[in-house]
Every structure is written in C-alpha cells, then in structure tokens.
Amino acid sequence: MKELVFVEPKGREPFTTSEVIAECTGIAHRKIRDAIRKYENDLETFGVLASYQAETTANKEGGRKALVYRLNEQQAAFLLTLLKNTPVVVAFKKELVRQFY
C-alpha cells in the first residue's frame, strides 16, 4: 500500500494529509476539506491545524493550487471517525493506524 504517514526531519511528529485521506477513501478532496473546516475547532484541540497550498493530483493539468491540510495522528483519527464506514474507508482506517504505529 502507498505511504500514508510522513515524518519530516528534525524530530517532528508524524502526519498525514487531507489529500491522502481523500485519495485512499474515494471521497472528494473538497468534501474532506469541508469536514475539516466544519470541525476545525474540535480538530485544533489535538494540535495546530496546519495547511498549505499545493499542486494536487486533481489539478496537475493546470488550474490553481489546492489547500491541503496536514493532520497529526489524533486529528486524522478524529476526522476518520466522522466518515461513513464503507469497506474502503474501514480498510484505509486500518492501514493508517498501522502506519502511524
């Protein structure tokens, strides 16, 4: 399976992105971002909610850059509890937890 969890040098905490969650669950990145914005205050109880502008798989052929969120383990786990438990989402949740640990 593809890499779901990333770690930057200098001992920063592991993270995943809203784009990874969207790609692996089959949910549109826009809908994942909408959920993050809706529950932003709740997500921030688990740490700073970081974001950046990036070229995503959806806009590689041109177009403006998309907002991508960086989620720590607790933020990602909380966000995933808000998604419907389709077979694809359940498989992704399982693999994401495995990779964080």
PDB file of C-alpha atoms in Angstrom:
ATOM      1  CA  MET A   1       0.000   0.000   0.000  1.00  0.00           C
ATOM      2  CA  LYS A   2       1.133   3.568  -0.583  1.00  0.00           C
ATOM      3  CA  GLU A   3       2.792   5.631   2.089  1.00  0.00           C
ATOM      4  CA  LEU A   4       0.108   7.272   4.226  1.00  0.00           C
ATOM      5  CA  VAL A   5       2.144   8.697   7.093  1.00  0.00           C
ATOM      6  CA  PHE A   6       5.070  11.077   6.703  1.00  0.00           C
ATOM      7  CA  VAL A   7       7.779  12.299   9.075  1.00  0.00           C
ATOM      8  CA  GLU A   8       9.916  15.322   8.436  1.00  0.00           C
ATOM      9  CA  PRO A   9      13.488  15.550   9.654  1.00  0.00           C
ATOM     10  CA  LYS A  10      14.326  17.178  12.978  1.00  0.00           C
ATOM     11  CA  GLY A  11      12.022  15.008  15.088  1.00  0.00           C
ATOM     12  CA  ARG A  12       8.682  16.496  14.084  1.00  0.00           C
ATOM     13  CA  GLU A  13       5.593  14.422  14.750  1.00  0.00           C
ATOM     14  CA  PRO A  14       4.251  12.102  12.033  1.00  0.00           C
ATOM     15  CA  PHE A  15       1.403  13.390   9.889  1.00  0.00           C
ATOM     16  CA  THR A  16      -0.883  12.587   7.001  1.00  0.00           C
ATOM     17  CA  THR A  17      -2.685  14.951   4.654  1.00  0.00           C
ATOM     18  CA  SER A  18      -6.228  15.683   3.606  1.00  0.00           C
ATOM     19  CA  GLU A  19      -5.226  14.702   0.076  1.00  0.00           C
ATOM     20  CA  VAL A  20      -4.036  11.247   1.197  1.00  0.00           C
ATOM     21  CA  ILE A  21      -7.288  10.726   3.083  1.00  0.00           C
ATOM     22  CA  ALA A  22      -9.304  11.771   0.029  1.00  0.00           C
ATOM     23  CA  GLU A  23      -7.345   9.572  -2.388  1.00  0.00           C
ATOM     24  CA  CYS A  24      -7.477   6.484  -0.203  1.00  0.00           C
ATOM     25  CA  THR A  25     -11.118   6.728   0.845  1.00  0.00           C
ATOM     26  CA  GLY A  26     -12.505   7.675  -2.555  1.00  0.00           C
ATOM     27  CA  ILE A  27     -14.055  10.807  -1.072  1.00  0.00           C
ATOM     28  CA  ALA A  28     -13.579  14.061  -2.972  1.00  0.00           C
ATOM     29  CA  HIS A  29     -10.805  16.208  -1.517  1.00  0.00           C
ATOM     30  CA  ARG A  30     -13.258  19.123  -1.423  1.00  0.00           C
ATOM     31  CA  LYS A  31     -15.566  17.113   0.871  1.00  0.00           C
ATOM     32  CA  ILE A  32     -12.676  16.168   3.174  1.00  0.00           C
ATOM     33  CA  ARG A  33     -11.663  19.847   3.372  1.00  0.00           C
ATOM     34  CA  ASP A  34     -15.293  20.800   4.090  1.00  0.00           C
ATOM     35  CA  ALA A  35     -15.383  18.338   7.000  1.00  0.00           C
ATOM     36  CA  ILE A  36     -12.086  19.704   8.332  1.00  0.00           C
ATOM     37  CA  ARG A  37     -13.405  23.271   8.215  1.00  0.00           C
ATOM     38  CA  LYS A  38     -16.696  22.214   9.836  1.00  0.00           C
ATOM     39  CA  TYR A  39     -14.875  20.532  12.741  1.00  0.00           C
ATOM     40  CA  GLU A  40     -11.865  22.862  12.804  1.00  0.00           C
ATOM     41  CA  ASN A  41     -12.282  23.845  16.471  1.00  0.00           C
ATOM     42  CA  ASP A  42     -12.573  20.200  17.506  1.00  0.00           C
ATOM     43  CA  LEU A  43      -9.524  19.207  15.442  1.00  0.00           C
ATOM     44  CA  GLU A  44      -7.471  22.023  16.948  1.00  0.00           C
ATOM     45  CA  THR A  45      -7.956  20.569  20.425  1.00  0.00           C
ATOM     46  CA  PHE A  46      -5.440  17.941  19.222  1.00  0.00           C
ATOM     47  CA  GLY A  47      -2.881  20.475  17.965  1.00  0.00           C
ATOM     48  CA  VAL A  48      -2.351  23.219  15.425  1.00  0.00           C
ATOM     49  CA  LEU A  49      -4.210  22.537  12.203  1.00  0.00           C
ATOM     50  CA  ALA A  50      -1.610  23.224   9.529  1.00  0.00           C
ATOM     51  CA  SER A  51      -2.339  23.781   5.850  1.00  0.00           C
ATOM     52  CA  TYR A  52      -0.512  24.732   2.678  1.00  0.00           C
ATOM     53  CA  GLN A  53      -1.220  25.415  -0.991  1.00  0.00           C
ATOM     54  CA  ALA A  54      -0.102  22.564  -3.234  1.00  0.00           C
ATOM     55  CA  GLU A  55      -0.497  21.045  -6.630  1.00  0.00           C
ATOM     56  CA  THR A  56      -2.705  18.026  -6.094  1.00  0.00           C
ATOM     57  CA  THR A  57      -3.453  15.013  -8.233  1.00  0.00           C
ATOM     58  CA  ALA A  58      -6.718  16.695  -9.221  1.00  0.00           C
ATOM     59  CA  ASN A  59      -5.089  19.850 -10.577  1.00  0.00           C
ATOM     60  CA  LYS A  60      -1.844  18.586 -12.156  1.00  0.00           C
ATOM     61  CA  GLU A  61      -3.044  19.515 -15.622  1.00  0.00           C
ATOM     62  CA  GLY A  62      -3.385  23.154 -14.707  1.00  0.00           C
ATOM     63  CA  GLY A  63      -5.538  25.244 -12.508  1.00  0.00           C
ATOM     64  CA  ARG A  64      -4.917  26.881  -9.223  1.00  0.00           C
ATOM     65  CA  LYS A  65      -3.314  25.144  -6.307  1.00  0.00           C
ATOM     66  CA  ALA A  66      -5.500  23.494  -3.704  1.00  0.00           C
ATOM     67  CA  LEU A  67      -5.482  23.904   0.044  1.00  0.00           C
ATOM     68  CA  VAL A  68      -4.114  20.736   1.672  1.00  0.00           C
ATOM     69  CA  TYR A  69      -4.316  20.129   5.420  1.00  0.00           C
ATOM     70  CA  ARG A  70      -1.639  18.385   7.472  1.00  0.00           C
ATOM     71  CA  LEU A  71      -3.148  16.261  10.221  1.00  0.00           C
ATOM     72  CA  ASN A  72      -1.337  14.723  13.147  1.00  0.00           C
ATOM     73  CA  GLU A  73      -2.290  11.256  14.350  1.00  0.00           C
ATOM     74  CA  GLN A  74      -5.039  12.399  16.716  1.00  0.00           C
ATOM     75  CA  GLN A  75      -6.528  14.828  14.198  1.00  0.00           C
ATOM     76  CA  ALA A  76      -6.553  12.167  11.472  1.00  0.00           C
ATOM     77  CA  ALA A  77      -8.103   9.584  13.800  1.00  0.00           C
ATOM     78  CA  PHE A  78     -10.835  12.010  14.876  1.00  0.00           C
ATOM     79  CA  LEU A  79     -11.591  13.046  11.300  1.00  0.00           C
ATOM     80  CA  LEU A  80     -11.855   9.404  10.254  1.00  0.00           C
ATOM     81  CA  THR A  81     -14.434   8.736  12.963  1.00  0.00           C
ATOM     82  CA  LEU A  82     -16.651  11.283  11.194  1.00  0.00           C
ATOM     83  CA  LEU A  83     -16.593   9.409   7.866  1.00  0.00           C
ATOM     84  CA  LYS A  84     -19.046   6.684   6.919  1.00  0.00           C
ATOM     85  CA  ASN A  85     -17.672   3.188   7.437  1.00  0.00           C
ATOM     86  CA  THR A  86     -17.721   1.960   3.864  1.00  0.00           C
ATOM     87  CA  PRO A  87     -15.431  -1.029   3.182  1.00  0.00           C
ATOM     88  CA  VAL A  88     -12.872   1.298   1.541  1.00  0.00           C
ATOM     89  CA  VAL A  89     -12.898   3.707   4.489  1.00  0.00           C
ATOM     90  CA  VAL A  90     -12.551   0.865   7.017  1.00  0.00           C
ATOM     91  CA  ALA A  91      -9.575  -0.587   5.101  1.00  0.00           C
ATOM     92  CA  PHE A  92      -7.958   2.861   4.978  1.00  0.00           C
ATOM     93  CA  LYS A  93      -8.515   3.458   8.703  1.00  0.00           C
ATOM     94  CA  LYS A  94      -6.876   0.121   9.484  1.00  0.00           C
ATOM     95  CA  GLU A  95      -3.833   0.836   7.302  1.00  0.00           C
ATOM     96  CA  LEU A  96      -3.454   4.385   8.568  1.00  0.00           C
ATOM     97  CA  VAL A  97      -3.415   3.200  12.175  1.00  0.00           C
ATOM     98  CA  ARG A  98      -0.869   0.511  11.251  1.00  0.00           C
ATOM     99  CA  GLN A  99       1.414   3.069   9.626  1.00  0.00           C
ATOM    100  CA  PHE A 100       1.177   5.574  12.491  1.00  0.00           C
ATOM    101  CA  TYR A 101       2.287   2.816  14.864  1.00  0.00           C
TER     102      TYR A 101
END
